[in-house]
Amino acid sequence: MENTPTPTHCPYCALQCGMNITPLPQGGVEVTERADFPVNRGALCGKGRTAAEVLSPAVRLTTPLVREGGRLVEAGWPEALDRIAERLGATRERYGADALGVFGGGGLTNEKAYALGKFARVVLGTSQIDYNGRFCMSSAAAAGTKAFGLDRGLPFPLEDVPRTGCVILVGSNPAETMPPSLRFFTELRENGGTLIVVDPRRTRTAEQADLHLAPRPGTDLALALGLLHLVVAEGRTDEEYIRERTTGWEEARAAAMAHWPEYVERITGVPVPQLREAVRMFCEPTAAMVLTARGPEQQSKGTDTVGAWINLCLATGRAGRPFSGYGCLTGQGNGQGGREHGQKADQLPGYRKLDDPAARRHVAGVWGVDPDSLPGPGRSAYELLDALGTDVRALLLMGSNPVVSAPRAAHIERRLRSLDFLAVADVVLSETAELADVVLPVTQWAEETGTTTSLEGRVLLRRRAVAPPPGVRSDLYVLHELAGRLGVEKGFPADPEEVFEELRRASAGGPADYSGITYRRLAEENGVFWPCPEGPGGTGGTGAADGEGTVPDALPDGPAADPGATADVPPAHLTAAAGTTAAGTPAGARPLPGTPVAGSGPAAVHPGTPRLFLGRFATPDGRARFVPVVHRATAEEPDAEYPLLLTTGRVVSQYQSGAQTRRVAELNAAAPGPFVELHPRLAARLGAADGDRVAVVSRRGRAVAPARITAAIRPDTVFMPFHWPGEGRANTLTNPALDPASRMPEFKSCAVRVEVLGPAER
């Protein structure tokens, strides 16, 4: 392994950029570009370039810690694991299995997420498991499932973005959150397409847009409904598509027509002429896309908000057609895979529902347990954290830092402190790990092999490039050892490929079917898009994916082509489909390196599914569902005491709770701490100067940070990044009001006031 570059993927966002890792003779490793991966084509952001710095023993955990006399002290692995097993077992004996909680993360590999969900249900017998991905894209997942019957962040590869005619980017700032992806939007405009950005702030992404719509936070739902109203009023609906490929249009249209342009302008602050221009830009090209991110999703009505944007796509025939569709820009590194394989409160592997008897039978059969022994759905992430110390007495937490990342964070910190027992497995001593009774140092991206699933639905292989420091073990080892100590000797291997082989079987026939994917294929093919059933036509499944969707090099001049004509891999339940050769080989599809193509013999394989829905949707009748929605206010509107709205987000040089990036000198120099963005008019009214210390106060608490005066934000809105703990912790302020469907908290909007404390100390 020494001095040999290992191709792998970045540990941070859901782009999962390709990179090479090379151990250096003098110690340490070098990160270099990897041009063969199509998502980043060699480009890396600052976080990716400096990712190897967190591998240093100087900044990360290298030995287990146990709490003695109020302090964390070093311990050996047997002592630490014995203590965890003893406390979990004793808690279960005294209070019952549901007194045990498990909290995972969207950065865990598929193997870890799978094993963690299995551990919770088979070893602990608890229903109380969820993960921090609930805070990231759950509203989009719920809306996509309602409309299409299936949730995959993007139903097409990012390489399709430059080939569409218009993109509406809602509540996303890829210039800072995933910089290598910005090239796709730049290429879109270079190709003659247009970009519309919807964001209360004039971000770096919005600066590059052809049209920037700046709605008041929490009003994205009204905006989408207003655009759909205009589509109907101007006769821009695709009636043939609606008739042939959808259901529920009449109800959705009636709901939209109650949101006339002037009414929407009053709600959102977006002028009517801009609404009309957005409709023109979106509807005139042959193809268009809507892509959402946390802005519309992290709301107490996030599912309905995303649903309204999906309705806009369906009404204009912009879903399940080449270069068109709705997609979610998933945030965390394995945010997609993390919600597919069982660490979510209501799910089993393969994106199966935990309350589905057939799903329980299938997965229980793979696990070798009685289906009736599997607990039912448990609490969602915030509800689980809110129950700590009362209903849930002991918690095992892996790969998350809710002290910084959870809404109403001061309350959640108190709940964590109230636990009888807390065990944390992490790479670094995060703010949450500092509260633990036992802390386990675990391996990270470059020190272990495992798979992740990118925002495109592309399953990828991260390869081990360097050995971890002595004393560091993998999360899979932790689960293996704890399972044995708790009486389950088999079923929890520490080898990731062995875990993945079981995951393949557990996912087979489910919506997220990985059964046709192997480590060898991932290495040879630079990733494989799910669903990918075993064999050329699969062994079952939803029929959601009816092909790679070979698409033309250029958009047709006339109406969009027959939606079934481009689908070249048939659904599992069909024996033939347009676009396949007589032998069953996908028309235009490339043979898989080193393997026979479909139809060439017993070793034939399914090619994977880069493009979903081109022939049918994943619903029982193959039609997409319109879901009628109406605008409603945020859970907490401004008033005399709290007259402003707070919205939160990221900056380019930090990531999520900052637990890792805040340990990198170059990133800290670029983004050393929190700040509060204020519009010049608001600052003048408050008497605040640039750099003054200001306090932002909500009904839940108070955060203090320097003011940053900028015209890039609305005068009625303030913005704080959420990467820092302490007095500048933005999530001290945020509202845990939950979406009724997704259980997503309302991070993106809450009522606040701003108090000027005076000049910053020099």
XYZ file of C-alpha atoms in Angstrom, residues 138-149 302-308 310 326 625 627:
23
model
C -36.519 13.497 4.897
C -39.156 15.923 3.572
C -37.952 15.419 0.007
C -37.967 11.670 0.588
C -41.551 11.756 1.839
C -42.751 13.955 -1.028
C -40.921 11.936 -3.664
C -42.369 8.703 -2.342
C -45.894 10.151 -2.381
C -45.558 11.411 -5.943
C -43.383 8.810 -7.634
C -43.579 5.772 -5.362
C -41.462 20.691 4.045
C -43.175 17.638 2.560
C -45.998 19.764 1.164
C -43.504 22.361 -0.062
C -41.488 19.817 -2.016
C -44.769 18.304 -3.212
C -45.791 21.656 -4.675
C -43.127 18.279 -7.879
C -37.548 16.698 -9.931
C -49.437 11.246 -8.146
C -50.801 15.762 -4.184
